[in-house]
PDB file of C-alpha atoms in Angstrom:
ATOM      1  CA  MET A 218       5.602   3.379 -20.138  1.00 74.00           C
ATOM      2  CA  ASP A 219       2.775   5.833 -19.541  1.00 79.00           C
ATOM      3  CA  ARG A 220       0.983   6.518 -16.242  1.00 84.00           C
ATOM      4  CA  SER A 221      -1.688   3.832 -16.695  1.00 80.00           C
ATOM      5  CA  GLN A 222       0.942   1.170 -17.393  1.00 86.00           C
ATOM      6  CA  TRP A 223       2.929   2.143 -14.306  1.00 90.00           C
ATOM      7  CA  LEU A 224      -0.273   1.961 -12.256  1.00 88.00           C
ATOM      8  CA  LEU A 225      -1.043  -1.478 -13.672  1.00 87.00           C
ATOM      9  CA  VAL A 226       2.467  -2.710 -12.840  1.00 91.00           C
ATOM     10  CA  ALA A 227       2.092  -1.351  -9.307  1.00 92.00           C
ATOM     11  CA  HIS A 228      -1.271  -3.113  -8.974  1.00 92.00           C
ATOM     12  CA  VAL A 229       0.225  -6.449 -10.074  1.00 91.00           C
ATOM     13  CA  VAL A 230       3.276  -6.071  -7.806  1.00 94.00           C
ATOM     14  CA  VAL A 231       1.036  -5.289  -4.824  1.00 94.00           C
ATOM     15  CA  PHE A 232      -1.001  -8.426  -5.551  1.00 92.00           C
ATOM     16  CA  ALA A 233       2.154 -10.581  -5.720  1.00 92.00           C
ATOM     17  CA  ILE A 234       3.508  -9.192  -2.439  1.00 95.00           C
ATOM     18  CA  TRP A 235       0.115  -9.563  -0.769  1.00 94.00           C
ATOM     19  CA  PHE A 236      -0.419 -13.182  -1.766  1.00 92.00           C
ATOM     20  CA  GLY A 237       3.176 -14.180  -1.054  1.00 93.00           C
ATOM     21  CA  THR A 238       3.339 -12.627   2.407  1.00 94.00           C
ATOM     22  CA  ASP A 239      -0.104 -14.001   3.280  1.00 92.00           C
ATOM     23  CA  LEU A 240       1.085 -17.526   2.453  1.00 90.00           C
ATOM     24  CA  ALA A 241       4.261 -16.969   4.478  1.00 92.00           C
ATOM     25  CA  THR A 242       2.217 -15.707   7.437  1.00 91.00           C
ATOM     26  CA  PHE A 243      -0.015 -18.771   7.310  1.00 88.00           C
ATOM     27  CA  THR A 244       3.030 -21.074   7.228  1.00 89.00           C
ATOM     28  CA  LEU A 245       4.645 -19.367  10.220  1.00 90.00           C
ATOM     29  CA  SER A 246       1.365 -19.457  12.139  1.00 89.00           C
ATOM     30  CA  ARG A 247       1.585 -23.276  12.210  1.00 86.00           C
ATOM     31  CA  ARG A 248       4.618 -22.977  14.513  1.00 86.00           C
ATOM     32  CA  VAL A 249       3.005 -20.268  16.607  1.00 88.00           C
ATOM     33  CA  VAL A 250      -0.061 -22.365  17.466  1.00 87.00           C
ATOM     34  CA  SER A 251       1.819 -25.645  17.967  1.00 88.00           C
ATOM     35  CA  PRO A 252       1.530 -26.687  21.640  1.00 88.00           C
ATOM     36  CA  THR A 253       4.685 -28.802  21.289  1.00 86.00           C
ATOM     37  CA  THR A 254       6.797 -25.695  20.650  1.00 85.00           C
ATOM     38  CA  THR A 255       8.223 -23.879  23.669  1.00 87.00           C
ATOM     39  CA  PRO A 256       6.716 -20.482  24.560  1.00 87.00           C
ATOM     40  CA  GLN A 257      10.053 -18.785  23.876  1.00 89.00           C
ATOM     41  CA  ILE A 258      10.229 -20.137  20.333  1.00 91.00           C
ATOM     42  CA  ARG A 259       6.532 -19.410  19.769  1.00 91.00           C
ATOM     43  CA  ALA A 260       7.096 -15.804  20.829  1.00 90.00           C
ATOM     44  CA  ALA A 261      10.083 -15.459  18.475  1.00 92.00           C
ATOM     45  CA  VAL A 262       8.197 -16.981  15.552  1.00 92.00           C
ATOM     46  CA  ALA A 263       5.175 -14.783  16.311  1.00 91.00           C
ATOM     47  CA  GLY A 264       7.399 -11.708  16.142  1.00 90.00           C
ATOM     48  CA  GLY A 265       8.731 -12.811  12.770  1.00 92.00           C
ATOM     49  CA  MET A 266       5.226 -13.600  11.569  1.00 92.00           C
ATOM     50  CA  MET A 267       4.001 -10.121  12.458  1.00 91.00           C
ATOM     51  CA  SER A 268       6.964  -8.589  10.613  1.00 92.00           C
ATOM     52  CA  VAL A 269       5.901 -10.483   7.491  1.00 93.00           C
ATOM     53  CA  GLU A 270       2.158 -10.002   7.959  1.00 92.00           C
ATOM     54  CA  ILE A 271       2.420  -6.220   8.027  1.00 94.00           C
ATOM     55  CA  PHE A 272       3.275  -6.260   4.316  1.00 93.00           C
ATOM     56  CA  ALA A 273       0.082  -8.185   3.562  1.00 93.00           C
ATOM     57  CA  ARG A 274      -1.901  -5.695   5.620  1.00 94.00           C
ATOM     58  CA  LEU A 275      -0.355  -2.747   3.807  1.00 95.00           C
ATOM     59  CA  CYS A 276      -1.241  -4.282   0.449  1.00 95.00           C
ATOM     60  CA  LEU A 277      -5.032  -4.156   0.915  1.00 95.00           C
ATOM     61  CA  PRO A 278      -5.433  -0.351   0.716  1.00 96.00           C
ATOM     62  CA  LEU A 279      -2.686  -0.104  -1.905  1.00 95.00           C
ATOM     63  CA  ALA A 280      -4.397  -2.735  -4.071  1.00 95.00           C
ATOM     64  CA  ILE A 281      -7.720  -0.905  -3.872  1.00 95.00           C
ATOM     65  CA  GLY A 282      -6.118   2.472  -4.579  1.00 95.00           C
ATOM     66  CA  SER A 283      -3.964   1.314  -7.497  1.00 94.00           C
ATOM     67  CA  GLY A 284      -6.874  -0.699  -8.902  1.00 93.00           C
ATOM     68  CA  VAL A 285      -9.275   2.240  -8.920  1.00 94.00           C
ATOM     69  CA  LEU A 286      -6.705   4.602 -10.434  1.00 94.00           C
ATOM     70  CA  THR A 287      -5.784   2.044 -13.101  1.00 92.00           C
ATOM     71  CA  ALA A 288      -9.450   1.509 -14.000  1.00 92.00           C
ATOM     72  CA  GLU A 289     -10.023   5.272 -14.222  1.00 92.00           C
ATOM     73  CA  ASP A 290      -6.945   5.840 -16.387  1.00 90.00           C
ATOM     74  CA  ARG A 291      -7.932   3.080 -18.792  1.00 88.00           C
ATOM     75  CA  GLY A 292     -11.517   4.285 -19.097  1.00 88.00           C
ATOM     76  CA  TRP A 293     -13.100   1.264 -17.415  1.00 89.00           C
ATOM     77  CA  ILE A 294     -14.790   3.530 -14.866  1.00 91.00           C
ATOM     78  CA  ASP A 295     -15.650   7.221 -14.856  1.00 90.00           C
ATOM     79  CA  TRP A 296     -15.809   8.258 -11.205  1.00 92.00           C
ATOM     80  CA  GLY A 297     -14.085  11.626 -11.586  1.00 90.00           C
ATOM     81  CA  TRP A 298     -13.053  13.169  -8.284  1.00 91.00           C
ATOM     82  CA  ILE A 299     -14.031  10.004  -6.397  1.00 92.00           C
ATOM     83  CA  SER A 300     -11.150   8.125  -8.012  1.00 93.00           C
ATOM     84  CA  GLY A 301      -8.801  10.919  -6.969  1.00 92.00           C
ATOM     85  CA  ALA A 302     -10.119  10.744  -3.410  1.00 95.00           C
ATOM     86  CA  VAL A 303      -9.516   6.983  -3.352  1.00 95.00           C
ATOM     87  CA  GLY A 304      -5.986   7.566  -4.640  1.00 92.00           C
ATOM     88  CA  ILE A 305      -5.326   9.881  -1.680  1.00 95.00           C
ATOM     89  CA  ALA A 306      -7.157   7.769   0.920  1.00 96.00           C
ATOM     90  CA  ALA A 307      -5.325   4.537   0.021  1.00 96.00           C
ATOM     91  CA  PRO A 308      -1.802   5.626   1.097  1.00 95.00           C
ATOM     92  CA  LEU A 309      -3.245   7.364   4.175  1.00 96.00           C
ATOM     93  CA  TRP A 310      -4.959   4.103   5.097  1.00 97.00           C
ATOM     94  CA  SER A 311      -1.646   2.269   4.646  1.00 96.00           C
ATOM     95  CA  ILE A 312       0.031   4.771   6.971  1.00 96.00           C
ATOM     96  CA  ALA A 313      -2.646   4.073   9.583  1.00 96.00           C
ATOM     97  CA  VAL A 314      -2.000   0.328   9.223  1.00 96.00           C
ATOM     98  CA  TRP A 315       1.709   0.919   9.781  1.00 96.00           C
ATOM     99  CA  VAL A 316       1.000   3.092  12.844  1.00 96.00           C
ATOM    100  CA  ILE A 317      -1.017   0.240  14.363  1.00 95.00           C
ATOM    101  CA  HIS A 318       1.914  -2.098  13.759  1.00 93.00           C
ATOM    102  CA  ALA A 319       4.729   0.175  14.929  1.00 92.00           C
ATOM    103  CA  SER A 320       3.204   2.254  17.743  1.00 91.00           C
ATOM    104  CA  GLY A 321       2.770   1.587  21.431  1.00 90.00           C
ATOM    105  CA  PRO A 322      -0.338  -0.217  22.750  1.00 88.00           C
ATOM    106  CA  ARG A 323      -2.343   2.917  23.585  1.00 92.00           C
ATOM    107  CA  ILE A 324      -1.942   4.610  20.193  1.00 95.00           C
ATOM    108  CA  ALA A 325      -2.275   1.283  18.357  1.00 93.00           C
ATOM    109  CA  ARG A 326      -5.617   0.529  20.048  1.00 93.00           C
ATOM    110  CA  ARG A 327      -7.032   3.945  19.211  1.00 95.00           C
ATOM    111  CA  VAL A 328      -5.969   3.838  15.588  1.00 96.00           C
ATOM    112  CA  ALA A 329      -7.145   0.210  15.301  1.00 95.00           C
ATOM    113  CA  SER A 330     -10.616   1.240  16.486  1.00 95.00           C
ATOM    114  CA  VAL A 331     -10.832   3.903  13.782  1.00 96.00           C
ATOM    115  CA  ASP A 332      -9.380   1.459  11.260  1.00 97.00           C
ATOM    116  CA  LEU A 333     -12.074  -1.113  12.073  1.00 96.00           C
ATOM    117  CA  ILE A 334     -14.865   1.424  11.535  1.00 97.00           C
ATOM    118  CA  TRP A 335     -13.228   2.488   8.271  1.00 97.00           C
ATOM    119  CA  ARG A 336     -12.953  -1.124   7.068  1.00 97.00           C
ATOM    120  CA  ILE A 337     -16.625  -1.759   7.819  1.00 97.00           C
ATOM    121  CA  ALA A 338     -17.552   1.343   5.820  1.00 97.00           C
ATOM    122  CA  VAL A 339     -15.274   0.288   2.942  1.00 97.00           C
ATOM    123  CA  ALA A 340     -16.710  -3.245   2.954  1.00 97.00           C
ATOM    124  CA  ALA A 341     -20.292  -1.942   2.899  1.00 97.00           C
ATOM    125  CA  THR A 342     -19.451   0.422   0.025  1.00 97.00           C
ATOM    126  CA  LEU A 343     -17.792  -2.346  -1.963  1.00 97.00           C
ATOM    127  CA  TRP A 344     -20.761  -4.693  -1.496  1.00 98.00           C
ATOM    128  CA  VAL A 345     -23.202  -2.011  -2.652  1.00 97.00           C
ATOM    129  CA  LEU A 346     -21.105  -1.038  -5.685  1.00 96.00           C
ATOM    130  CA  ALA A 347     -20.445  -4.659  -6.682  1.00 96.00           C
ATOM    131  CA  ILE A 348     -24.037  -5.870  -6.396  1.00 96.00           C
ATOM    132  CA  TRP A 349     -25.358  -2.700  -8.041  1.00 96.00           C
ATOM    133  CA  SER A 350     -22.884  -3.042 -10.927  1.00 94.00           C
ATOM    134  CA  LEU A 351     -23.648  -6.723 -11.510  1.00 94.00           C
ATOM    135  CA  ALA A 352     -27.422  -6.266 -11.242  1.00 94.00           C
ATOM    136  CA  ALA A 353     -27.641  -3.131 -13.407  1.00 91.00           C
ATOM    137  CA  ASN A 354     -24.959  -4.107 -15.929  1.00 85.00           C
ATOM    138  CA  PRO A 355     -24.015  -2.145 -18.002  1.00 85.00           C
ATOM    139  CA  ASP A 356     -25.719   0.804 -16.292  1.00 87.00           C
ATOM    140  CA  GLY A 357     -24.128   0.451 -12.840  1.00 88.00           C
ATOM    141  CA  PRO A 358     -21.157   2.372 -11.418  1.00 93.00           C
ATOM    142  CA  VAL A 359     -18.889  -0.299 -12.992  1.00 92.00           C
ATOM    143  CA  SER A 360     -20.208  -1.097 -16.459  1.00 88.00           C
ATOM    144  CA  THR A 361     -17.712  -3.871 -17.270  1.00 89.00           C
ATOM    145  CA  ARG A 362     -18.829  -7.200 -15.773  1.00 90.00           C
ATOM    146  CA  TRP A 363     -15.336  -8.632 -15.196  1.00 92.00           C
ATOM    147  CA  LEU A 364     -14.349  -5.501 -13.306  1.00 93.00           C
ATOM    148  CA  ALA A 365     -17.539  -5.695 -11.236  1.00 93.00           C
ATOM    149  CA  VAL A 366     -16.529  -9.237 -10.278  1.00 94.00           C
ATOM    150  CA  LYS A 367     -13.166  -7.892  -9.104  1.00 94.00           C
ATOM    151  CA  LEU A 368     -15.092  -5.373  -7.012  1.00 95.00           C
ATOM    152  CA  LEU A 369     -17.103  -8.235  -5.519  1.00 96.00           C
ATOM    153  CA  CYS A 370     -13.858 -10.044  -4.704  1.00 96.00           C
ATOM    154  CA  ALA A 371     -12.617  -6.942  -2.900  1.00 96.00           C
ATOM    155  CA  ALA A 372     -15.839  -6.873  -0.851  1.00 97.00           C
ATOM    156  CA  VAL A 373     -15.338 -10.519   0.112  1.00 97.00           C
ATOM    157  CA  ILE A 374     -11.688  -9.913   1.039  1.00 97.00           C
ATOM    158  CA  VAL A 375     -12.321  -6.863   3.232  1.00 97.00           C
ATOM    159  CA  SER A 376     -15.318  -8.527   4.932  1.00 98.00           C
ATOM    160  CA  SER A 377     -13.297 -11.696   5.582  1.00 97.00           C
ATOM    161  CA  GLY A 378     -10.516  -9.649   7.143  1.00 95.00           C
ATOM    162  CA  ILE A 379     -13.017  -8.012   9.497  1.00 97.00           C
ATOM    163  CA  ALA A 380     -14.421 -11.419  10.465  1.00 97.00           C
ATOM    164  CA  ILE A 381     -10.914 -12.736  11.171  1.00 95.00           C
ATOM    165  CA  ARG A 382     -10.183  -9.792  13.420  1.00 94.00           C
ATOM    166  CA  PHE A 383     -13.157 -10.631  15.637  1.00 95.00           C
ATOM    167  CA  LEU A 384     -12.602 -14.392  15.545  1.00 95.00           C
ATOM    168  CA  LEU A 385      -8.964 -14.080  16.642  1.00 93.00           C
ATOM    169  CA  ARG A 386      -9.673 -12.008  19.740  1.00 94.00           C
ATOM    170  CA  PRO A 387      -9.826 -15.117  21.991  1.00 94.00           C
ATOM    171  CA  PHE A 388      -6.580 -16.288  20.363  1.00 93.00           C
ATOM    172  CA  ASN A 389      -4.799 -13.050  21.230  1.00 91.00           C
ATOM    173  CA  THR A 390      -5.806 -13.305  24.888  1.00 93.00           C
ATOM    174  CA  ALA A 391      -4.998 -17.003  25.219  1.00 93.00           C
ATOM    175  CA  PHE A 392      -1.654 -16.676  23.405  1.00 92.00           C
ATOM    176  CA  ALA A 393      -0.595 -13.783  25.651  1.00 92.00           C
ATOM    177  CA  GLU A 394      -1.430 -15.953  28.678  1.00 92.00           C
ATOM    178  CA  VAL A 395       0.644 -18.832  27.271  1.00 91.00           C
ATOM    179  CA  LEU A 396       3.654 -16.550  26.851  1.00 89.00           C
ATOM    180  CA  ALA A 397       3.214 -15.044  30.317  1.00 89.00           C
ATOM    181  CA  ASP A 398       2.199 -18.070  32.404  1.00 88.00           C
ATOM    182  CA  GLY A 399       2.843 -21.127  30.257  1.00 87.00           C
ATOM    183  CA  SER A 400       0.710 -23.543  28.321  1.00 88.00           C
ATOM    184  CA  SER A 401      -2.435 -25.225  29.593  1.00 90.00           C
ATOM    185  CA  PRO A 402      -5.046 -27.453  27.918  1.00 90.00           C
ATOM    186  CA  GLU A 403      -7.671 -24.723  28.190  1.00 92.00           C
ATOM    187  CA  ARG A 404      -5.460 -22.069  26.626  1.00 92.00           C
ATOM    188  CA  GLU A 405      -4.330 -24.361  23.837  1.00 92.00           C
ATOM    189  CA  ALA A 406      -7.943 -25.343  23.148  1.00 93.00           C
ATOM    190  CA  THR A 407      -8.890 -21.658  22.850  1.00 94.00           C
ATOM    191  CA  ILE A 408      -5.996 -21.036  20.474  1.00 92.00           C
ATOM    192  CA  ALA A 409      -6.863 -24.039  18.307  1.00 91.00           C
ATOM    193  CA  ASP A 410     -10.565 -23.194  18.222  1.00 94.00           C
ATOM    194  CA  SER A 411      -9.910 -19.566  17.217  1.00 93.00           C
ATOM    195  CA  ILE A 412      -7.638 -20.647  14.367  1.00 91.00           C
ATOM    196  CA  ARG A 413     -10.140 -23.265  13.217  1.00 91.00           C
ATOM    197  CA  ARG A 414     -12.929 -20.677  13.064  1.00 94.00           C
ATOM    198  CA  ALA A 415     -10.755 -18.135  11.229  1.00 93.00           C
ATOM    199  CA  GLN A 416      -9.319 -20.507   8.607  1.00 92.00           C
ATOM    200  CA  PRO A 417     -12.372 -20.517   6.276  1.00 95.00           C
ATOM    201  CA  PHE A 418     -12.124 -16.744   6.006  1.00 95.00           C
ATOM    202  CA  VAL A 419      -8.403 -16.991   5.215  1.00 93.00           C
ATOM    203  CA  VAL A 420      -9.327 -19.349   2.372  1.00 94.00           C
ATOM    204  CA  LEU A 421     -11.949 -16.842   1.208  1.00 95.00           C
ATOM    205  CA  ILE A 422      -9.284 -14.118   1.066  1.00 95.00           C
ATOM    206  CA  TRP A 423      -6.996 -16.324  -1.013  1.00 94.00           C
ATOM    207  CA  ALA A 424      -9.872 -17.317  -3.291  1.00 95.00           C
ATOM    208  CA  GLY A 425     -10.855 -13.656  -3.695  1.00 94.00           C
ATOM    209  CA  LEU A 426      -7.291 -12.706  -4.612  1.00 94.00           C
ATOM    210  CA  LEU A 427      -6.969 -15.507  -7.152  1.00 93.00           C
ATOM    211  CA  VAL A 428     -10.349 -14.817  -8.765  1.00 94.00           C
ATOM    212  CA  ALA A 429      -9.608 -11.089  -8.949  1.00 92.00           C
ATOM    213  CA  ALA A 430      -6.227 -11.817 -10.541  1.00 89.00           C
ATOM    214  CA  THR A 431      -7.823 -14.201 -13.021  1.00 89.00           C
ATOM    215  CA  MET A 432     -10.382 -11.573 -14.015  1.00 87.00           C
ATOM    216  CA  GLY A 433      -7.573  -9.140 -14.763  1.00 77.00           C
ATOM    217  CA  ILE A 434      -5.400 -11.615 -16.664  1.00 75.00           C
ATOM    218  CA  ALA A 435      -8.345 -12.665 -18.831  1.00 67.00           C
ATOM    219  CA  GLN A 436      -8.619  -9.146 -20.236  1.00 65.00           C
ATOM    220  CA  PRO A 437      -6.379  -7.476 -22.875  1.00 47.00           C
ATOM    221  CA  VAL A 438      -5.085  -4.900 -20.394  1.00 44.00           C
ATOM    222  CA  LEU A 439      -1.718  -4.093 -21.978  1.00 36.00           C
TER     223      LEU A 439
END
């Protein structure tokens, strides 16, 4: 296989890992938020859930990076040095995600703050490129409509992830209190409400992944 085929395989593998680990994380989260489960078991399941979730988190930058490089190699876009910059930034972003997961609280908070700003910038860029490409087709930065739709899906996914991060802040506080001091109706209500508010954005991420995959499968890419 040539370089573009290897990139395409990598892109598909990243998608499969991302979707699979996201589904596994959601399944495990049911046990974490269950008030009938003891705090000790909830803590153990939460640890396992985070070990699975990190793979889904790593897949976002890798999917964007492999997708851009694949599109450039196959002539679907012509971004020149920008594609190369994305190819370098994607693994660096994944390293930052891993640092947040594996480091102590102080370093993790600092890197997470930078990561949040970066995600907002990436989301804004994706929205601009997607809307521009769809509105100016075929004269936008992405001239192929199906690929512009994939770009729109990426914008939805990154934006949904940012929304989830903010919506789960009360959950993080309440869950830490449950593990430290035990369950209470108020804490469980906060946990349940945070999950309820975040769930629509989880569905949006899944929908974005499936639509993006469908757009790719519908094209003669091999």
